[in-house]
Amino acid sequence: MSANYEVRGNVAVITLDNPPVNGLGYETRKGITDGLARAEADAAVLAIVITGAGKAFSGGADIREFGSPKALAEPDLLSVIAQLEATAKPVVAAIHSVCMGGGLELALGCHYRVASPGTQVALPEVKIGLIPGAGGTQRLPRVLGVENALNMIVSGEPVKSELLAAAPGQKLFDKLIDGDLLAGAVRFAQEKADARPLPLVRNLKVEHPNADAYFQFARNTVGAMAKNFPAPLKCVDAVAASTKMKFDDGMKFERELFTALMFTPESKALRHAFMAERATTKIPDVPADTPVRAIKKVAMIGAGTMGGGIAMNFLNAGLPVVILEMKQEALDKGVGIIRKNYDAQVKKGKLKQDKLDQRMALLSTTLKYDDLKDADLVIEAVFEDIGVKEQVFKTLDEVMKPGAILASNTSTLDVNKIAAFTKRPQDVIGMHFFSPANVMKLLEVIRGEKTAKDVLATVMALGKTIKKTCVVSGVCDGFIGNRMIEQYSRQAGFLLEEGCTPQQVDKAIEKFGFAMGPFRMGDLAGNDVGWYIRKRRYQEKPNMRYSKTADLLCEMGRFGQKTGAGWYDYVPGKRDAIPSKVVTDMIEKHRADLGVTPRKISDDEIVHRLVYSLVNEGAKIVDEGIALRASDIDMVYLTGYGFPLHRGGPMCYADTVGLFNVVATMKRFAKNPLDDAEFWKPAPLLAKLAAEGKSFS
Ligand code: NAI
């Protein structure tokens, strides 16, 4: 039973006990209703307190139950709340630490609520594409007023109990209790033992002097902000209903909205991302209790684009960082950029000046390897050249203390080869950050053949400290993200050859929800980066077909924003991408050279060719064990490549479309003589799942 029962004097205390946050799983719900029945039956009990053990009152639904029949088993949360309201003895919720989602709805079903200051209170359902489904949208406006309630429901953000308790006219909390909450709650319950009739939130009135105008305003604002997500507007509808409908009708309406949202692809995508994020930390052969090495000081090799950004992550987390470069000028430049980034944050009011000073004080620079020897972790971010990396790692092997972790930020090179430059390959790992490294959430953690388990566990834990989403990848060319993007870029090239303009491709995929299309992205990152990689890659794979348009572009010196011209034209000092006649002419000439008659290509075809190229390569990556699970690939794309969140990532999107349909479309693409039939051959895992009617998840 995940709820405990005891009697203190004449007060029954029901304590939710389902670590870590007292999620309202079946056993906990049953524990509450059994406790209520027992208290009702005991004549010596005059009042009841409900509280939570450990670190929370309750964090809401038990996510471990998601999708299982247990989640719906009676008593469901609505029945628990109905039983609370029907209890003839006063029930007091004693709220502390965390009171969220179903936990708050449960508390709102009690006759009274007392709370500790500092409690985080929230209805976060909107974050997984839902609205509160157990009365939250009907009861919260009754105790906090329409506007405060709607703000909380539509944002999903937690608010501290003392702030809520200070809201004028609030009825959420009957009392804030400093010190021993349970003792205070029991005393409060004793005071209310004879109070009759018992107050119920459902009987309170909800009023707003200007309801129609207010809700119109709310709909406009929320609609503009929520673009691809239906749930926020439904929050407005549900709260509006609380002002117009009788309580029970409002509850029915809330349930209808909740159930409909449950089946939307957007909510499925958000719930998938929520679970996928948690899954990334699970590595089957590296259990959660694997010991980790202490990381108290970090060294960086290279103060370029990546080195500076990576260093900021550790400074932000309060870890000292020493950066090594070949020349003083490079150090000065790198440190200057770090300072400029922090200054910009101060100007925007996002960082206090004293924090900036603290962070900069943690940073030191050097030209001598000797100064790195007390670091526990060193991250190399020098030029992407195996010869340069070899020299760096051989030196690191000589100078770093035993047990130090040696990491490379390489985006394409073989981490096993890099490890073999040292006599301690077990201490070598890839830490692949994304640019700008101080902003992007993704960190691909590259596990080499010989990487020790505790090194992997340490880097995963450290990734969490610096607030990254860490995804483990095996060693292969491009790892998870860039290996997939290669196929995506190849398709983008074929689309140009067959008749698209760069702007048409970008627009189509941006309409699908990508933050940026492949050509605008290329201009931002620098087209020369891909050019350099292609020279190596296609030398190794001479039979791999790809469009030469990107090479022709680079031969014209159009590397992107940094050279003032790329797939688009740019006006100096501005980032707006202007369609380019020079580029269109180049593409047309290339088509003519190939003897291709251009055709009109639909947005739908563009999107599916780009996205399914990711899906097919993703399936190979899972099959080969490079990624631990399909959902890890989704996290890579959601957090590192601007894949639209409301689609849940490429693999989740493919599941939503249905793998059978994905494969059927790929077979159609394979028949296009200008495309590459080999390209569209379904990966074995994809073909198998599609044939069996299964999905990646
Ligand atoms: P960058 O050219 O901006 O910076 C490299 C820095 O390393 C330069 O400041 C250079 O002076 C320094 N350097 C070169 N050889 C050195 C040596 N032997 N000792 C000390 N310092 C040395 O390059 P960027 O873009 O920062 O890339 C660095 C690494 O990060 C590469 O391996 C790259 O593939 C990888 N990477 C780059 C990403 C990007 O978007 N730029 C994204 C993810 C990884």
Coordinates of N, CA and C in Angstrom, one line a residue, residues 118-220:
G118 N 7.2 28.0 0.8 CA 8.2 27.5 -0.1 C 7.7 26.3 -0.9
T119 N 6.4 25.9 -0.7 CA 5.9 24.8 -1.5 C 5.8 25.3 -3.0
Q120 N 6.2 24.4 -3.9 CA 6.0 24.7 -5.4 C 4.6 24.2 -5.8
V121 N 3.8 25.1 -6.2 CA 2.4 24.7 -6.6 C 2.2 24.9 -8.1
A122 N 1.7 23.9 -8.7 CA 1.5 24.0 -10.2 C 0.5 23.0 -10.7
L123 N -0.1 23.4 -11.9 CA -0.9 22.5 -12.7 C -0.1 22.4 -14.0
P124 N 0.8 21.5 -14.2 CA 1.7 21.5 -15.3 C 1.2 20.7 -16.5
E125 N 0.0 20.3 -16.5 CA -0.5 19.4 -17.6 C -0.3 19.9 -19.0
V126 N -0.4 21.2 -19.1 CA -0.3 21.9 -20.4 C 1.1 21.5 -21.1
K127 N 2.1 21.2 -20.2 CA 3.4 20.9 -20.8 C 3.5 19.6 -21.4
I128 N 2.5 18.7 -21.2 CA 2.4 17.5 -21.9 C 1.2 17.5 -22.8
G129 N 0.8 18.7 -23.2 CA -0.3 18.8 -24.2 C -1.7 18.6 -23.7
L130 N -1.9 18.6 -22.4 CA -3.2 18.3 -21.8 C -3.7 19.5 -21.0
I131 N -4.9 19.4 -20.5 CA -5.4 20.3 -19.5 C -5.5 19.5 -18.2
P132 N -5.6 20.1 -17.0 CA -5.8 19.3 -15.8 C -7.1 18.5 -16.0
G133 N -7.2 17.3 -15.6 CA -8.3 16.5 -15.9 C -9.1 16.0 -14.7
A134 N -8.8 16.5 -13.5 CA -9.5 16.0 -12.3 C -10.0 17.3 -11.5
G135 N -10.6 18.2 -12.3 CA -11.2 19.3 -11.7 C -10.4 20.6 -11.5
G136 N -9.1 20.5 -11.9 CA -8.2 21.7 -11.7 C -8.7 22.9 -12.3
T137 N -9.3 22.8 -13.5 CA -9.7 24.0 -14.3 C -11.0 24.6 -13.7
Q138 N -11.7 23.7 -12.9 CA -13.0 24.2 -12.3 C -12.8 24.7 -10.9
R139 N -11.9 24.1 -10.2 CA -11.7 24.4 -8.8 C -10.7 25.5 -8.5
L140 N -9.6 25.5 -9.3 CA -8.6 26.6 -9.0 C -9.1 28.0 -9.2
P141 N -9.9 28.3 -10.3 CA -10.5 29.6 -10.4 C -11.4 30.0 -9.2
R142 N -12.0 29.0 -8.6 CA -12.9 29.2 -7.4 C -12.1 29.7 -6.2
V143 N -10.8 29.3 -6.1 CA -10.1 29.6 -4.9 C -9.0 30.8 -5.2
L144 N -8.7 31.0 -6.4 CA -7.6 31.9 -6.7 C -8.1 33.1 -7.6
G145 N -9.4 33.0 -8.1 CA -9.8 34.0 -9.1 C -9.4 33.5 -10.5
V146 N -10.2 34.0 -11.4 CA -10.1 33.5 -12.8 C -8.7 33.8 -13.4
E147 N -8.2 35.0 -13.2 CA -6.9 35.4 -13.8 C -5.7 34.7 -13.3
N148 N -5.6 34.6 -12.0 CA -4.5 33.9 -11.4 C -4.5 32.4 -11.8
A149 N -5.7 31.9 -11.7 CA -5.8 30.4 -12.0 C -5.4 30.2 -13.5
L150 N -6.0 31.0 -14.4 CA -5.7 30.8 -15.8 C -4.2 31.0 -16.1
N151 N -3.5 31.9 -15.4 CA -2.1 32.1 -15.6 C -1.4 30.8 -15.2
M152 N -1.8 30.3 -14.1 CA -1.1 29.0 -13.7 C -1.3 27.9 -14.6
I153 N -2.6 27.7 -15.0 CA -3.0 26.6 -15.9 C -2.4 26.7 -17.3
V154 N -2.3 27.8 -17.8 CA -1.9 28.0 -19.2 C -0.4 28.0 -19.3
S155 N 0.3 28.4 -18.2 CA 1.8 28.4 -18.2 C 2.3 27.0 -17.7
G156 N 1.6 26.4 -16.8 CA 2.1 25.2 -16.2 C 3.2 25.4 -15.2
E157 N 3.6 26.7 -15.0 CA 4.7 27.0 -14.2 C 4.4 27.0 -12.7
P158 N 5.3 26.5 -11.9 CA 5.1 26.5 -10.4 C 5.1 27.9 -9.8
V159 N 4.3 28.1 -8.8 CA 4.3 29.3 -8.0 C 4.4 28.9 -6.5
K160 N 5.2 29.7 -5.8 CA 5.4 29.4 -4.4 C 4.2 29.7 -3.6
S161 N 4.0 28.8 -2.6 CA 2.8 28.9 -1.7 C 2.6 30.2 -1.0
E162 N 3.8 30.9 -0.6 CA 3.6 32.1 0.1 C 3.1 33.2 -0.8
L163 N 3.5 33.1 -2.1 CA 3.0 34.1 -3.1 C 1.5 33.9 -3.3
L164 N 1.1 32.7 -3.4 CA -0.4 32.4 -3.6 C -1.2 32.8 -2.4
A165 N -0.6 32.5 -1.2 CA -1.3 32.8 0.1 C -1.5 34.4 0.2
A166 N -0.6 35.1 -0.5 CA -0.7 36.6 -0.3 C -1.7 37.2 -1.4
A167 N -2.2 36.4 -2.3 CA -3.1 36.9 -3.3 C -4.4 37.4 -2.7
P168 N -4.9 38.6 -3.0 CA -6.1 39.1 -2.4 C -7.3 38.2 -2.6
G169 N -8.0 37.9 -1.5 CA -9.2 37.1 -1.6 C -9.0 35.6 -1.8
Q170 N -7.7 35.1 -1.8 CA -7.5 33.7 -2.1 C -8.1 32.8 -1.1
K171 N -8.6 31.7 -1.6 CA -9.1 30.6 -0.7 C -8.4 29.3 -0.9
L172 N -7.3 29.4 -1.5 CA -6.5 28.1 -1.8 C -6.0 27.6 -0.4
F173 N -5.4 28.4 0.3 CA -4.8 28.0 1.6 C -5.6 28.6 2.8
D174 N -5.9 27.8 3.7 CA -6.6 28.3 4.9 C -5.5 28.8 5.9
K175 N -4.3 28.3 5.8 CA -3.3 28.8 6.7 C -1.9 28.4 6.1
L176 N -0.9 29.2 6.3 CA 0.5 28.8 6.1 C 1.1 28.4 7.4
I177 N 1.8 27.3 7.5 CA 2.3 26.9 8.8 C 3.9 26.8 8.7
D178 N 4.5 27.7 9.5 CA 6.0 27.6 9.6 C 6.3 26.4 10.6
G179 N 7.4 25.8 10.4 CA 7.9 24.8 11.3 C 7.2 23.5 11.0
D180 N 6.9 22.7 12.1 CA 6.3 21.3 11.9 C 4.9 21.4 11.3
L181 N 4.9 21.0 10.0 CA 3.6 21.1 9.3 C 2.6 20.1 9.8
L182 N 3.1 18.9 10.0 CA 2.1 17.9 10.4 C 1.5 18.2 11.7
A183 N 2.3 18.6 12.7 CA 1.7 19.0 14.0 C 0.8 20.1 13.9
G184 N 1.1 21.1 13.1 CA 0.2 22.2 12.8 C -1.0 21.8 12.2
A185 N -0.9 20.9 11.2 CA -2.1 20.4 10.5 C -3.1 19.7 11.4
V186 N -2.5 18.8 12.3 CA -3.3 18.1 13.2 C -4.1 19.0 14.1
R187 N -3.4 20.0 14.6 CA -4.0 21.0 15.5 C -5.1 21.7 14.7
F188 N -4.8 22.1 13.5 CA -5.9 22.8 12.7 C -7.1 21.9 12.5
A189 N -6.8 20.6 12.2 CA -7.9 19.6 12.0 C -8.7 19.5 13.3
Q190 N -8.1 19.5 14.5 CA -8.8 19.4 15.7 C -9.7 20.6 15.9
E191 N -9.2 21.8 15.5 CA -10.0 23.0 15.6 C -11.2 23.0 14.8
K192 N -11.1 22.3 13.6 CA -12.3 22.2 12.7 C -13.1 21.0 12.9
A193 N -12.8 20.2 14.0 CA -13.5 18.9 14.2 C -15.1 19.1 14.1
D194 N -15.5 20.2 14.7 CA -17.0 20.3 14.8 C -17.6 21.2 13.7
A195 N -16.7 21.7 12.9 CA -17.3 22.7 11.9 C -18.2 22.0 11.0
R196 N -19.4 22.5 10.8 CA -20.4 22.0 9.9 C -21.2 23.2 9.4
P197 N -21.7 23.3 8.2 CA -21.3 22.3 7.1 C -19.9 22.4 6.7
L198 N -19.3 21.4 6.1 CA -18.0 21.4 5.7 C -17.8 22.1 4.4
P199 N -16.8 23.0 4.3 CA -16.7 23.8 3.1 C -16.2 23.0 1.9
L200 N -16.8 23.2 0.7 CA -16.3 22.5 -0.5 C -16.0 23.5 -1.5
V201 N -14.9 23.4 -2.2 CA -14.5 24.3 -3.2 C -15.5 24.4 -4.3
R202 N -16.1 23.3 -4.6 CA -17.1 23.3 -5.7 C -18.3 24.2 -5.4
N203 N -18.6 24.6 -4.1 CA -19.7 25.5 -3.8 C -19.3 26.9 -3.9
L204 N -18.0 27.2 -4.1 CA -17.6 28.6 -4.2 C -18.1 29.2 -5.5
K205 N -18.3 30.5 -5.5 CA -18.7 31.2 -6.8 C -17.4 31.6 -7.5
V206 N -17.5 31.6 -8.9 CA -16.4 32.2 -9.7 C -17.0 33.4 -10.4
E207 N -16.3 34.5 -10.2 CA -16.8 35.7 -10.9 C -15.7 36.4 -11.6
H208 N -16.0 37.1 -12.6 CA -15.1 38.1 -13.2 C -15.9 39.2 -13.8
P209 N -15.5 40.5 -13.4 CA -16.4 41.6 -13.8 C -16.5 41.8 -15.3
N210 N -15.5 41.2 -16.0 CA -15.5 41.5 -17.5 C -15.2 40.2 -18.2
A211 N -15.9 39.1 -17.8 CA -15.5 37.8 -18.3 C -15.3 37.7 -19.8
D212 N -16.3 38.2 -20.6 CA -16.2 38.0 -22.0 C -15.0 38.7 -22.6
A213 N -14.8 39.9 -22.2 CA -13.7 40.7 -22.8 C -12.4 40.1 -22.3
Y214 N -12.3 39.6 -21.0 CA -11.1 39.0 -20.5 C -10.7 37.8 -21.3
F215 N -11.7 36.9 -21.5 CA -11.4 35.6 -22.2 C -11.1 35.8 -23.6
Q216 N -11.7 36.9 -24.2 CA -11.3 37.2 -25.6 C -9.8 37.6 -25.7
F217 N -9.5 38.4 -24.8 CA -8.1 38.9 -24.7 C -7.1 37.7 -24.5
A218 N -7.5 36.8 -23.5 CA -6.7 35.6 -23.2 C -6.6 34.7 -24.4
R219 N -7.7 34.6 -25.2 CA -7.6 33.7 -26.3 C -6.7 34.2 -27.4
N220 N -6.7 35.6 -27.6 CA -5.8 36.2 -28.6 C -4.4 36.0 -28.2

